[in-house]
Short mmCIF file of C-alpha atoms and ligand atoms in Angstrom, two decimals:
data_model
loop_
_atom_site.label_atom_id
_atom_site.label_comp_id
_atom_site.label_asym_id
_atom_site.label_seq_id
_atom_site.Cartn_x
_atom_site.Cartn_y
_atom_site.Cartn_z
CA UNK A 25 118.02 100.46 79.67
CA UNK A 26 116.31 100.35 76.21
CA UNK A 27 112.54 100.85 76.00
CA UNK A 28 110.38 100.72 72.90
CA UNK A 29 106.93 101.73 72.89
CA UNK A 30 104.53 100.74 69.32
CA UNK A 31 100.74 100.39 68.83
CA UNK A 32 100.03 96.90 68.42
CA UNK A 33 99.12 95.08 65.30
CA UNK A 34 95.17 93.48 65.71
CA UNK A 35 94.19 90.06 65.57
CA UNK A 36 96.27 88.83 68.76
CA UNK A 37 93.13 86.66 69.82
CA UNK A 38 94.16 83.49 71.36
CA UNK A 39 90.55 81.56 70.37
CA UNK A 40 90.53 78.72 73.01
CA UNK A 41 90.54 81.51 76.12
CA UNK A 42 87.53 84.26 76.92
CA UNK A 43 89.41 87.10 75.91
CA UNK A 44 87.61 89.23 78.70
CA UNK A 45 88.61 87.01 82.05
CA UNK A 46 89.70 89.21 84.16
CA UNK A 47 92.34 87.90 86.38
CA UNK A 48 93.18 90.99 88.88
CA UNK A 49 92.62 94.53 89.28
CA UNK A 50 96.25 95.61 87.82
CA UNK A 51 95.97 98.77 89.07
CA UNK A 52 93.48 101.86 90.31
CA UNK A 53 95.26 104.98 88.68
CA UNK A 54 94.13 108.64 90.27
CA UNK A 55 95.13 111.75 88.63
CA UNK A 56 96.64 114.72 90.90
CA UNK A 57 97.80 117.63 90.78
CA UNK A 58 100.94 116.69 92.44
CA UNK A 59 101.94 113.51 92.25
CA UNK A 60 105.12 113.88 94.52
CA UNK A 61 103.09 114.93 97.51
CA UNK A 62 99.73 112.67 96.91
CA UNK A 63 102.20 109.85 97.43
CA UNK A 64 103.00 110.89 100.98
CA UNK A 65 99.68 111.54 101.96
CA UNK A 66 98.72 108.20 101.17
CA UNK A 67 101.77 106.43 102.81
CA UNK A 68 101.47 108.83 105.86
CA UNK A 69 97.37 108.51 105.88
CA UNK A 70 96.70 105.02 104.52
CA UNK A 71 100.20 103.02 105.27
CA UNK A 72 100.88 102.64 101.56
CA UNK A 73 104.50 101.80 100.46
CA UNK A 74 105.72 104.63 98.05
CA UNK A 75 107.30 101.16 96.08
CA UNK A 76 108.30 102.68 92.40
CA UNK A 77 108.42 105.78 90.22
CA UNK A 78 108.33 106.36 86.84
CA UNK A 79 109.39 109.92 85.81
CA UNK A 80 111.92 112.42 84.01
CA UNK A 81 114.87 110.47 86.29
CA UNK A 82 113.75 107.61 84.45
CA UNK A 83 112.76 108.56 81.13
CA UNK A 84 109.47 109.62 81.29
CA UNK A 85 109.46 112.97 79.81
CA UNK A 86 105.46 113.40 79.75
CA UNK A 87 104.31 112.78 83.48
CA UNK A 88 105.18 111.36 87.19
CA UNK A 89 104.08 108.15 88.19
CA UNK A 90 104.16 106.83 91.82
CA UNK A 91 103.24 103.19 92.43
CA UNK A 92 101.68 102.52 96.03
CA UNK A 93 101.28 99.39 96.98
CA UNK A 94 99.96 97.47 100.36
CA UNK A 95 98.47 93.86 100.22
CA UNK A 96 97.16 93.26 97.07
CA UNK A 97 96.28 96.94 96.29
CA UNK A 98 98.21 98.93 93.35
CA UNK A 99 97.83 102.73 93.19
CA UNK A 100 99.24 104.87 90.56
CA UNK A 101 99.41 108.65 91.09
CA UNK A 102 99.89 110.32 88.01
CA UNK A 103 100.45 113.70 87.17
CA UNK A 104 101.23 115.62 83.66
CA UNK A 105 103.93 117.49 83.45
CA UNK A 106 102.91 120.02 80.81
CA UNK A 107 99.04 121.68 80.33
CA UNK A 108 98.84 119.73 77.71
CA UNK A 109 99.25 116.04 79.36
CA UNK A 110 95.38 114.89 79.81
CA UNK A 111 95.97 114.15 83.71
CA UNK A 112 96.78 118.35 83.96
CA UNK A 113 93.86 119.12 81.99
CA UNK A 114 91.47 116.30 84.15
CA UNK A 115 92.99 117.69 87.27
CA UNK A 116 91.54 121.67 86.32
CA UNK A 117 88.05 119.92 85.66
CA UNK A 118 87.72 117.43 88.45
CA UNK A 119 90.71 118.17 91.18
CA UNK A 120 92.28 115.28 92.18
CA UNK A 121 90.42 111.99 91.47
CA UNK A 122 90.15 108.86 89.96
CA UNK A 123 90.91 107.86 86.38
CA UNK A 124 91.35 104.13 85.63
CA UNK A 125 90.50 101.01 87.52
CA UNK A 126 92.61 98.84 85.09
CA UNK A 127 92.40 95.17 84.75
CA UNK A 128 95.09 92.53 84.40
CA UNK A 129 93.98 89.93 81.63
CA UNK A 130 95.65 87.30 79.09
CA UNK A 131 96.17 89.68 76.19
CA UNK A 132 94.77 93.16 76.34
CA UNK A 133 94.32 93.62 72.27
CA UNK A 134 92.26 90.38 72.44
CA UNK A 135 90.17 92.07 75.55
CA UNK A 136 90.26 95.52 73.80
CA UNK A 137 88.65 93.79 70.61
CA UNK A 138 86.04 91.86 72.46
CA UNK A 139 85.12 95.05 74.73
CA UNK A 140 84.40 96.91 71.35
CA UNK A 141 82.55 94.21 69.85
CA UNK A 142 80.87 94.15 72.94
CA UNK A 143 79.79 97.72 72.75
CA UNK A 144 82.17 99.71 74.24
CA UNK A 145 83.79 102.89 73.08
CA UNK A 146 87.58 103.16 72.68
CA UNK A 147 89.98 104.90 75.23
CA UNK A 148 92.84 104.44 73.59
CA UNK A 149 94.12 101.66 71.44
CA UNK A 150 96.35 98.96 72.72
CA UNK A 151 100.49 100.36 73.08
CA UNK A 152 103.40 97.98 73.53
CA UNK A 153 106.02 98.74 75.74
CA UNK A 154 108.97 96.16 75.96
CA UNK A 155 112.53 96.44 77.52
CA UNK A 156 115.25 93.23 78.43
CA UNK A 157 112.75 92.19 81.45
CA UNK A 158 109.44 91.75 79.48
CA UNK A 159 106.90 93.41 77.75
CA UNK A 160 103.60 95.40 78.92
CA UNK A 161 100.50 95.60 76.87
CA UNK A 162 98.02 98.49 77.62
CA UNK A 163 94.56 99.00 75.77
CA UNK A 164 91.77 101.25 77.40
CA UNK A 165 87.62 101.30 76.78
CA UNK A 166 85.25 104.41 78.26
CA UNK A 167 83.12 103.62 81.12
CA UNK A 168 81.00 106.20 83.15
CA UNK A 169 81.87 109.83 82.88
CA UNK A 170 85.55 110.49 83.19
CA UNK A 171 86.64 106.73 83.85
CA UNK A 172 88.42 104.32 81.69
CA UNK A 173 88.86 100.78 82.25
CA UNK A 174 92.30 99.56 81.11
CA UNK A 175 93.38 95.87 79.63
CA UNK A 176 96.66 95.37 80.66
CA UNK A 177 98.75 92.34 79.86
CA UNK A 178 102.32 91.13 80.87
CA UNK A 179 105.04 88.81 80.25
CA UNK A 180 108.05 87.79 81.39
CA UNK A 181 109.27 89.75 84.97
CA UNK A 182 106.57 91.89 84.00
CA UNK A 183 104.07 89.17 84.82
CA UNK A 184 101.64 89.51 87.80
CA UNK A 185 103.40 87.27 90.13
CA UNK A 186 106.78 88.92 89.89
CA UNK A 187 105.21 92.46 89.94
CA UNK A 188 103.16 91.15 93.34
CA UNK A 189 106.80 90.14 94.56
CA UNK A 190 107.98 93.54 93.89
CA UNK A 191 109.88 93.73 90.84
CA UNK A 192 109.64 96.21 88.49
CA UNK A 193 106.21 97.24 87.74
CA UNK A 194 106.51 98.27 84.08
CA UNK A 195 109.20 99.50 81.74
CA UNK A 196 110.86 102.72 83.00
CA UNK A 197 109.74 102.08 86.82
CA UNK A 198 112.57 101.74 89.06
CA UNK A 199 112.35 100.91 92.87
CA UNK A 200 111.82 103.64 95.69
CA UNK A 201 115.09 103.11 98.44
CA UNK A 202 115.25 104.63 101.92
CA UNK A 203 112.36 106.08 102.31
CA UNK A 204 111.45 106.69 106.34
CA UNK A 205 107.67 106.42 105.83
CA UNK A 206 108.00 103.25 104.15
CA UNK A 207 109.80 101.91 106.91
CA UNK A 208 107.42 103.28 109.60
CA UNK A 209 104.63 101.84 107.78
CA UNK A 210 106.73 98.21 107.77
CA UNK A 211 106.87 98.89 111.51
CA UNK A 212 103.27 99.95 112.08
CA UNK A 213 101.10 98.36 109.24
CA UNK A 214 97.26 99.39 108.64
CA UNK A 215 96.47 96.41 107.57
CA UNK A 216 94.53 96.94 104.04
CA UNK A 217 94.40 93.83 101.49
CA UNK A 218 92.31 94.84 98.75
CA UNK A 219 89.80 96.73 96.94
CA UNK A 220 86.81 95.16 98.13
CA UNK A 221 84.32 97.59 95.72
CA UNK A 222 84.33 100.84 93.73
CA UNK A 223 81.29 102.73 93.34
CA UNK A 224 80.53 104.92 90.68
CA UNK A 225 78.28 107.75 90.46
CA UNK A 226 76.11 108.83 87.69
CA UNK A 227 73.71 111.02 86.41
CA UNK A 228 70.04 110.77 87.10
CA UNK A 229 68.52 108.47 85.24
CA UNK A 230 71.43 106.99 83.93
CA UNK A 231 72.25 103.81 86.52
CA UNK A 232 69.97 101.32 84.23
CA UNK A 233 71.83 102.21 81.02
CA UNK A 234 75.81 101.75 82.86
CA UNK A 235 74.11 98.10 84.34
CA UNK A 236 73.58 97.27 81.02
CA UNK A 237 76.93 98.34 80.15
CA UNK A 238 78.60 96.14 82.82
CA UNK A 239 76.64 93.07 81.22
CA UNK A 240 77.12 93.39 77.59
CA UNK A 241 80.51 94.58 77.26
CA UNK A 242 81.94 93.20 80.45
CA UNK A 243 80.15 90.47 81.64
CA UNK A 244 79.01 91.26 84.95
CA UNK A 245 76.19 90.12 86.82
CA UNK A 246 73.65 92.11 88.56
CA UNK A 247 74.44 91.69 92.33
CA UNK A 248 71.66 93.47 94.88
CA UNK A 249 69.50 96.27 93.82
CA UNK A 250 68.82 99.10 96.60
CA UNK A 251 66.00 100.92 95.83
CA UNK A 252 65.41 104.54 97.15
CA UNK A 253 63.39 103.02 99.70
CA UNK A 254 66.62 101.12 100.88
CA UNK A 255 69.13 104.31 101.11
CA UNK A 256 67.08 107.54 101.84
CA UNK A 257 66.54 110.10 104.44
CA UNK A 258 63.64 112.49 104.65
CA UNK A 259 65.75 114.88 102.46
CA UNK A 260 68.03 113.09 100.28
CA UNK A 261 67.90 109.82 98.67
CA UNK A 262 70.20 107.44 96.23
CA UNK A 263 69.46 104.38 94.30
CA UNK A 264 72.22 101.83 93.64
CA UNK A 265 72.70 98.46 91.68
CA UNK A 266 75.80 96.41 92.22
CA UNK A 267 77.47 94.60 89.41
CA UNK A 268 79.60 91.76 90.07
CA UNK A 269 83.02 91.01 87.97
CA UNK A 270 82.17 87.34 89.46
CA UNK A 271 85.22 84.91 90.36
CA UNK A 272 85.68 87.61 93.50
CA UNK A 273 87.66 89.80 91.85
CA UNK A 274 85.63 93.05 92.12
CA UNK A 275 82.25 94.79 92.42
CA UNK A 276 81.03 97.76 91.30
CA UNK A 277 78.24 99.44 92.86
CA UNK A 278 76.52 102.21 90.11
CA UNK A 279 74.70 105.15 92.14
CA UNK A 280 72.51 107.73 90.81
CA UNK A 281 70.30 110.23 92.66
CA UNK A 282 66.64 109.62 93.75
CA UNK A 283 64.34 112.57 94.46
CA UNK A 284 64.82 114.29 97.68
CA UNK A 285 63.70 117.26 99.47
CA UNK A 286 67.12 118.77 99.58
CA UNK A 287 70.42 118.22 97.33
CA UNK A 288 71.59 114.14 97.43
CA UNK A 289 75.45 112.88 98.23
CA UNK A 290 75.26 112.02 94.62
CA UNK A 291 74.45 115.61 93.36
CA UNK A 292 76.66 117.11 95.42
CA UNK A 293 79.51 115.05 93.78
CA UNK A 294 78.37 116.29 90.33
CA UNK A 295 78.08 119.63 91.34
CA UNK A 296 81.89 119.50 92.36
CA UNK A 297 83.38 116.99 89.46
CA UNK A 298 82.14 119.25 86.40
CA UNK A 299 79.04 117.70 86.16
CA UNK A 300 80.63 114.57 85.18
CA UNK A 301 80.40 111.02 86.87
CA UNK A 302 83.09 109.41 88.31
CA UNK A 303 83.82 107.39 91.16
CA UNK A 304 83.00 108.04 94.70
CA UNK A 305 84.81 105.56 96.42
CA UNK A 306 86.99 103.00 96.97
CA UNK A 307 86.21 100.66 99.56
CA UNK A 308 89.42 98.91 101.05
CA UNK A 309 89.43 95.38 103.01
CA UNK A 310 91.17 94.43 106.30
CA UNK A 311 90.80 91.54 108.02
CA UNK A 312 90.90 93.59 111.46
CA UNK A 313 88.70 96.65 111.21
CA UNK A 314 89.37 97.46 114.44
CA UNK A 315 93.52 97.12 114.34
CA UNK A 316 93.07 99.20 110.96
CA UNK A 317 91.15 102.07 111.86
CA UNK A 318 92.56 102.65 115.27
CA UNK A 319 96.21 102.83 113.26
CA UNK A 320 94.27 105.15 110.83
CA UNK A 321 93.28 107.21 113.25
CA UNK A 322 96.43 107.49 115.15
CA UNK A 323 97.77 108.25 111.45
CA UNK A 324 95.22 111.62 111.35
CA UNK A 325 92.55 110.06 108.64
CA UNK A 326 89.41 111.98 109.20
CA UNK A 327 86.67 109.96 109.05
CA UNK A 328 82.93 111.10 109.02
CA UNK A 329 81.36 111.43 112.53
CA UNK A 330 78.73 108.94 113.49
CA UNK A 331 76.00 110.16 116.37
CA UNK A 332 76.54 108.62 119.35
CA UNK A 333 72.81 107.28 119.22
CA UNK A 334 73.38 104.75 116.59
CA UNK A 335 74.87 102.96 119.24
CA UNK A 336 71.84 102.84 121.18
CA UNK A 337 70.25 101.05 118.71
CA UNK A 338 72.65 99.27 116.80
CA UNK A 339 73.04 95.44 118.37
CA UNK A 340 69.57 95.22 118.78
CA UNK A 341 69.93 95.00 114.81
CA UNK A 342 73.25 93.54 114.48
CA UNK A 343 73.34 91.20 117.31
CA UNK A 344 76.46 89.58 119.10
CA UNK A 345 79.58 90.13 117.33
CA UNK A 346 83.10 88.83 117.82
CA UNK A 347 84.96 92.54 118.47
CA UNK A 348 84.71 94.56 121.40
CA UNK A 349 81.70 96.47 121.17
CA UNK A 350 83.13 99.26 123.27
CA UNK A 351 85.96 99.88 121.10
CA UNK A 352 83.64 99.55 117.76
CA UNK A 353 81.70 102.77 119.63
CA UNK A 354 84.82 104.72 120.48
CA UNK A 355 86.30 103.88 116.99
CA UNK A 356 82.84 105.19 115.54
CA UNK A 357 82.88 102.12 113.57
CA UNK A 358 79.39 101.00 111.78
CA UNK A 359 78.00 97.47 111.99
CA UNK A 360 75.69 95.90 109.83
CA UNK A 361 73.90 92.44 109.61
CA UNK A 362 72.70 90.42 106.39
CA UNK A 363 71.70 86.44 106.27
CA UNK A 364 74.98 85.07 105.91
CA UNK A 365 77.05 87.28 108.21
CA UNK A 366 78.12 90.42 109.68
CA UNK A 367 80.17 93.42 108.57
CA UNK A 368 82.31 96.06 109.93
CA UNK A 369 82.51 99.61 107.95
CA UNK A 370 83.61 103.19 108.14
CA UNK A 371 83.61 106.66 105.92
CA UNK A 372 86.41 108.63 105.24
CA UNK A 373 85.89 112.64 104.87
CA UNK A 374 86.85 113.33 101.23
CA UNK A 375 90.41 113.12 100.21
CA UNK A 376 91.11 116.27 98.58
CA UNK A 377 89.75 119.59 98.86
CA UNK A 378 86.66 119.20 96.84
CA UNK A 379 83.76 116.86 98.05
CA UNK A 380 84.41 113.90 95.83
CA UNK A 381 86.46 110.73 96.44
CA UNK A 382 86.69 108.88 99.50
CA UNK A 383 87.83 105.68 100.89
CA UNK A 384 85.55 103.10 103.08
CA UNK A 385 87.51 100.75 105.21
CA UNK A 386 85.09 97.52 105.14
CA UNK A 387 85.61 94.05 107.12
CA UNK A 388 83.70 90.85 105.94
CA UNK A 389 82.63 88.66 108.69
CA UNK A 390 80.62 86.53 106.23
CA UNK A 391 78.28 89.29 105.19
CA UNK A 392 78.56 90.01 101.35
CA UNK A 393 76.41 92.83 100.91
CA UNK A 394 77.14 96.74 101.49
CA UNK A 395 75.62 98.09 104.61
CA UNK A 396 72.36 98.74 103.79
CA UNK A 397 70.75 99.11 107.42
CA UNK A 398 73.64 101.92 108.09
CA UNK A 399 72.81 103.86 104.64
CA UNK A 400 70.32 105.97 106.87
CA UNK A 401 73.08 106.52 109.60
CA UNK A 402 75.39 107.34 107.03
CA UNK A 403 73.14 109.77 105.43
CA UNK A 404 72.20 111.57 108.50
CA UNK A 405 75.95 112.06 109.00
CA UNK A 406 76.69 112.62 105.38
CA UNK A 407 74.29 115.58 105.46
CA UNK A 408 75.30 116.79 108.52
CA UNK A 409 78.96 117.46 106.43
CA UNK A 410 76.74 118.67 103.41
CA UNK A 411 75.08 121.58 105.55
CA UNK A 412 78.42 122.24 107.46
CA UNK A 413 79.73 123.13 103.51
CA UNK A 414 76.67 124.91 102.60
CA UNK A 415 75.79 122.65 100.11
CA UNK A 416 72.47 120.75 101.58
FE1 FE2 B 11 80.77 101.20 99.90
#
């Protein structure tokens, strides 16, 4: 199969459309030390299908890439094959973590140019890759710290609807056949549907800067505001503002540390992330929290511990829910309510050895918020963990 890659000529804007209309989260790219092994971890622990691969065997001489899918979630796990590859250099600084939250757009080059006009800094210029199946164009802009947003536009067999039906993801990708864990996951689904939100940790004093950036560059709107009175314990605190892409695509809360007596979780993250902002957690949505969390616990996923006392008071705060409350307590799921409904949520421990990236598993029953009432409970249990690691 022949593949061509080339820089794109500029100026392919279609005047009738907003070039920054974001159609979907195209993929979330992780830079990892060993994509082959990480693929098994996310497949075994979280039920992802290891669907496609792009590596030496498919003609990629630079990197190995595994496409993991579940519902409308697409993870790309990327490892560089030489010390000069950016993925290897970043893994040396940050450990495994998220590099790119990529958006599908109509025209990657037009989106990129508009973002630059809106004040974004380039991460990389548009690159077009074509083979007989179609064309994929990618470009990228820098956001907070080490994170970028790629713009991906797709034609023919690489169109979004086709890749959702398991067509090749991009040129040089091929399907992975006959993997036992994939068959096990089809029989034992964990029920994750899409990325509900994606949280960035930024430096002290920089939250408003990045809030403004998401407004100016990508046209996001401020969704909710929690100040440090909302999210604090005796020792540590954070401030958070939630940016909303609109069209129910994704929300991006931005956290910065707030003054506390001891080290906040945001500072701990930055300490172990080369003093560089990055993505703290991805919240993955399920329609059945109990089934999903039960399945993940059976698979060995480690969740944050919640003090038993949490359940002595939670029902007064939250009221009636349709789930079995005994099971909610047994599975150590957190519950919160706002004026629109309630939500169930739970947080994993860090997904790698450094105390950096983790996942949240969230189920919304009308609630559109983020579990504000649970922040105190969450903080207290996070601090217990920090204390065990000697980082408080
Ligand atoms: Fe969250």
